[in-house]
Coordinates of C-alpha atoms in Angstrom, one line a residue:
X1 CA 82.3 91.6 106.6
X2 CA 84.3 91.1 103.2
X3 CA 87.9 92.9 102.6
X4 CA 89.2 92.6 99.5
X5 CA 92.7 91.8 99.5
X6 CA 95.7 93.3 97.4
X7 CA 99.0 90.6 97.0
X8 CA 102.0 91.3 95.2
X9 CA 103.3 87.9 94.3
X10 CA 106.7 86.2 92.3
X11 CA 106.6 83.0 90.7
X12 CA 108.8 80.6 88.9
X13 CA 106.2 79.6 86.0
X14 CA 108.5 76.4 84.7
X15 CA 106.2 74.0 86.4
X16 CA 102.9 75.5 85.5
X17 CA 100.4 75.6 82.4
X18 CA 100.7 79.8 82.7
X19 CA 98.3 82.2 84.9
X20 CA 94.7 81.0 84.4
X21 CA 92.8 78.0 85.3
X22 CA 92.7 75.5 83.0
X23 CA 90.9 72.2 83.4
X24 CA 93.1 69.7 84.2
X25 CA 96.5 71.8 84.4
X26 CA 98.4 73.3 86.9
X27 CA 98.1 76.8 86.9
X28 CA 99.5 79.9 89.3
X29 CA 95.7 80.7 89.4
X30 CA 94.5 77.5 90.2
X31 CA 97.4 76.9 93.1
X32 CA 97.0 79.9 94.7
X33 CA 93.2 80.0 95.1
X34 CA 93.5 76.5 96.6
X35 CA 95.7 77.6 99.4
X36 CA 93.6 80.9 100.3
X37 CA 90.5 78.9 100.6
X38 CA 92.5 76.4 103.1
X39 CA 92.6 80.0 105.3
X40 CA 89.2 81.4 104.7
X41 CA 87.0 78.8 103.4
X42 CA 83.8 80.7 104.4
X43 CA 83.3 81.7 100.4
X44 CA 84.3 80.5 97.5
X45 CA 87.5 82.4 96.3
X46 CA 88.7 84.2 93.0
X47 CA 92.1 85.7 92.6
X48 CA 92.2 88.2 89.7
X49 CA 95.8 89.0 88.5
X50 CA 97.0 92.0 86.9
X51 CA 97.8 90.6 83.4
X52 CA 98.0 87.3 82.8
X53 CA 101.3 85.0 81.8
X54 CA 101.4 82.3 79.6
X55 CA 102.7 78.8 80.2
X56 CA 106.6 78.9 81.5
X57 CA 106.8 82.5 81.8
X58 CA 107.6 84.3 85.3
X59 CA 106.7 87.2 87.6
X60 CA 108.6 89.3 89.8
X61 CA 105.7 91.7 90.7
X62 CA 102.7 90.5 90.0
X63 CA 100.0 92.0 91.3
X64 CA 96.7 90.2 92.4
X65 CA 92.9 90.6 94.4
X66 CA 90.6 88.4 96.3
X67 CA 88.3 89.1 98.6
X68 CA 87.7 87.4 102.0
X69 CA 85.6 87.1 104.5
X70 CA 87.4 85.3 106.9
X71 CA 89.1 86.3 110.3
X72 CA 92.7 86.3 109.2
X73 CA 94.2 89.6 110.0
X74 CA 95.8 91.3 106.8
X75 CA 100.0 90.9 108.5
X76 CA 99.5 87.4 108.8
X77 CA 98.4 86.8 105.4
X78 CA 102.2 86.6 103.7
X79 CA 103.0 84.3 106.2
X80 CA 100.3 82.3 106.0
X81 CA 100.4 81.9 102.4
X82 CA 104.0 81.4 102.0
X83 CA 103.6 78.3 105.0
X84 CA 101.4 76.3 102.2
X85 CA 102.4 77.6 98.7
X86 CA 105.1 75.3 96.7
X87 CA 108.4 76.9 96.7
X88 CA 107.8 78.5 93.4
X89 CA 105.3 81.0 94.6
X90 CA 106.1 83.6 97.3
X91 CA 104.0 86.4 98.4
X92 CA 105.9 89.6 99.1
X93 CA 103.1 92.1 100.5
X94 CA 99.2 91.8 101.5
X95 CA 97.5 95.2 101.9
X96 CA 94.2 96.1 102.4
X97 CA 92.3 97.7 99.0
X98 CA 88.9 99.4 98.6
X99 CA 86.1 97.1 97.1
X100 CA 86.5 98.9 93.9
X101 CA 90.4 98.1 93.4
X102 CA 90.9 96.1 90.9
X103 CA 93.9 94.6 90.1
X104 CA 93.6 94.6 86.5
X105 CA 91.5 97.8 85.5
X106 CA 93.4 99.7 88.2
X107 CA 97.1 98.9 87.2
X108 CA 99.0 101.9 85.9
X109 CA 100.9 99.7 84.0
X110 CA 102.8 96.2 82.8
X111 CA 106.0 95.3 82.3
X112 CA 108.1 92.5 80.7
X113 CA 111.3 91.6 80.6
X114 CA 112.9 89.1 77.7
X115 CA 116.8 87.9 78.7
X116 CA 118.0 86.2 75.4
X117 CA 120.7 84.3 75.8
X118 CA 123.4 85.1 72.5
X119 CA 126.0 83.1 73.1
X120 CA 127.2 80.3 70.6
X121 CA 125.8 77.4 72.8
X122 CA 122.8 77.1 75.3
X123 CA 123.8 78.1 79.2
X124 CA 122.3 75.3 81.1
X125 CA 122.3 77.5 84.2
X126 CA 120.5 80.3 82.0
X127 CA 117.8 77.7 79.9
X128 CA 114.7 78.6 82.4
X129 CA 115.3 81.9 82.9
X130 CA 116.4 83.2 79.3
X131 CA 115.8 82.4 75.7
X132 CA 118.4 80.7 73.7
X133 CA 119.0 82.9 70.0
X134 CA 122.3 82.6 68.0
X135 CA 123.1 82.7 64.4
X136 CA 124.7 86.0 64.6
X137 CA 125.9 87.9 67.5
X138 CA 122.9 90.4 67.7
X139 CA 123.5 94.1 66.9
X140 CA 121.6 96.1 70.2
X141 CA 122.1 99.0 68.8
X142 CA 120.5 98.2 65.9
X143 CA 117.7 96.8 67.8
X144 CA 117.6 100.0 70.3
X145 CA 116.6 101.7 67.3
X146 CA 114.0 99.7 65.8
X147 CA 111.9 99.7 69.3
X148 CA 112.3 103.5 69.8
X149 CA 109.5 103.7 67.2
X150 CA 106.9 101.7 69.5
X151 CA 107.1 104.3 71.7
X152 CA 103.3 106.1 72.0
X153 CA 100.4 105.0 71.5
X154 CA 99.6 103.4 68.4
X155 CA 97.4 100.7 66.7
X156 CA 99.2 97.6 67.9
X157 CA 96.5 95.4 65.5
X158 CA 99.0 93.5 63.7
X159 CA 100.6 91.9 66.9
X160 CA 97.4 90.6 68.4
X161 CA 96.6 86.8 68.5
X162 CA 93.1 86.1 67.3
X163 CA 90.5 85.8 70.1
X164 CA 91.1 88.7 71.7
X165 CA 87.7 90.6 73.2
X166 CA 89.5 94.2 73.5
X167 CA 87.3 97.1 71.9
X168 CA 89.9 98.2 69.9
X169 CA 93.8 97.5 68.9
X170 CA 95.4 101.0 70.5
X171 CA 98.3 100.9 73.4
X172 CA 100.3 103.2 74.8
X173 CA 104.2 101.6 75.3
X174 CA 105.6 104.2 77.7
X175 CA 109.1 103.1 78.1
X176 CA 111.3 100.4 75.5
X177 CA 115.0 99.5 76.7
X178 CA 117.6 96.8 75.8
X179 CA 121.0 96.5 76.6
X180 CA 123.6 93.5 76.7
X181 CA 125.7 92.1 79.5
X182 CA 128.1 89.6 78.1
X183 CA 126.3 87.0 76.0
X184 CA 122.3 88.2 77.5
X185 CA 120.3 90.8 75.9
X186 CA 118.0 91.7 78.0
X187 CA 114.9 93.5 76.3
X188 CA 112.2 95.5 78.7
X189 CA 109.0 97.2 77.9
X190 CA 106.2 98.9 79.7
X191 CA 102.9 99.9 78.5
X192 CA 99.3 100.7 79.9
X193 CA 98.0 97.3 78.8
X194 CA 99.3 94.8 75.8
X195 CA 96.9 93.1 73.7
X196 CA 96.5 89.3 74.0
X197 CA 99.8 88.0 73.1
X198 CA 101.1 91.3 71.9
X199 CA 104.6 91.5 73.6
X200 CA 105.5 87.5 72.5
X201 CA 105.0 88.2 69.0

């Protein structure tokens, strides 16, 4: 009998070449179907993520399927998995999902977070987990109201990378947000899908 199998997942992407499996690079992808096929090895395996992340970038939810054939019962899958994944990869949750989930098509949404570090001088303690910007202390509000306009769906054409196989350029951002704590900005925004490399640009 196959079960597919929903994970929610965090990773620390500074050691690895982003989300999907690349020849001859380390990927989140790549790592983590390596050590579910160590526990059900019966068929080969494919994990299919929610959205993608590129090369250094991070997840605190991310959302993934596989399906398995194996005997594993679904509570000792964390446990399992955490045993053999590096300490930059932690699975939070394993649930049990009809075979026509899909972590990708069936996400209600996606959500990124940017900390920019503003501060005269980099942070060493802050350099993997923020973005070094100064030349001017930067204005929030300012900014605040600049992304209230991407709010709604609209024709996000002009901030997609070539390549991209979508149908058509239109996202919905549902919810835009910035604020400052000291010298981080922290930027979040959420939206039914982006386009390929839409929220970097």
């Amino acid at each position: 009998m196959i079960n597919r199998i929903a994970l929610v997942i965090q990773y620390d992407g500074s050691g690895f070449s982003g989300w999907q499996n690349q020849k001859d690079f380390i990927t989140i992808q790549g790592t983590l179907e390596k050590k579910i096929a160590e526990l059900d090895p019966i068929r080969p395996v494919k994990v299919i993520a929610a959205g993608r992340t590129d090369s250094g970038v991070h997840a605190s939810g991310q959302v993934v399927h596989f399906d398995s054939s194996g005997p594993i019962p679904i509570h000792k899958w964390t446990s399992a998995l955490n045993g053999r994944l590096p300490n930059s990869i932690k699975v939070l949750e394993a649930v049990y999902v009809s075979s026509n989930w899909h972590a990708c098509y069936s996400a209600k949404y996606r959500r990124y977070r940017y900390s920019i570090f503003n501060g005269s001088y980099p942070n060493l303690f802050l350099q993997n987990i923020s973005w070094h910007k100064y030349r001017v202390r930067l204005d929030v509000n300012l900014m605040r109201n600049a992304l209230s306009d991407l709010l709604g769906l609209h024709d996000f054409a002009a901030f997609q990378k070539a390549g991209s196989n979508r149908p058509n350029s239109l996202t919905t951002i549902q919810e835009v947000s910035i604020c400052r704590s000291g010298d981080i900005v922290t930027v979040e925004i959420q939206a039914s899908g982006f386009l390929y490399g839409m929220v970097r640009l």
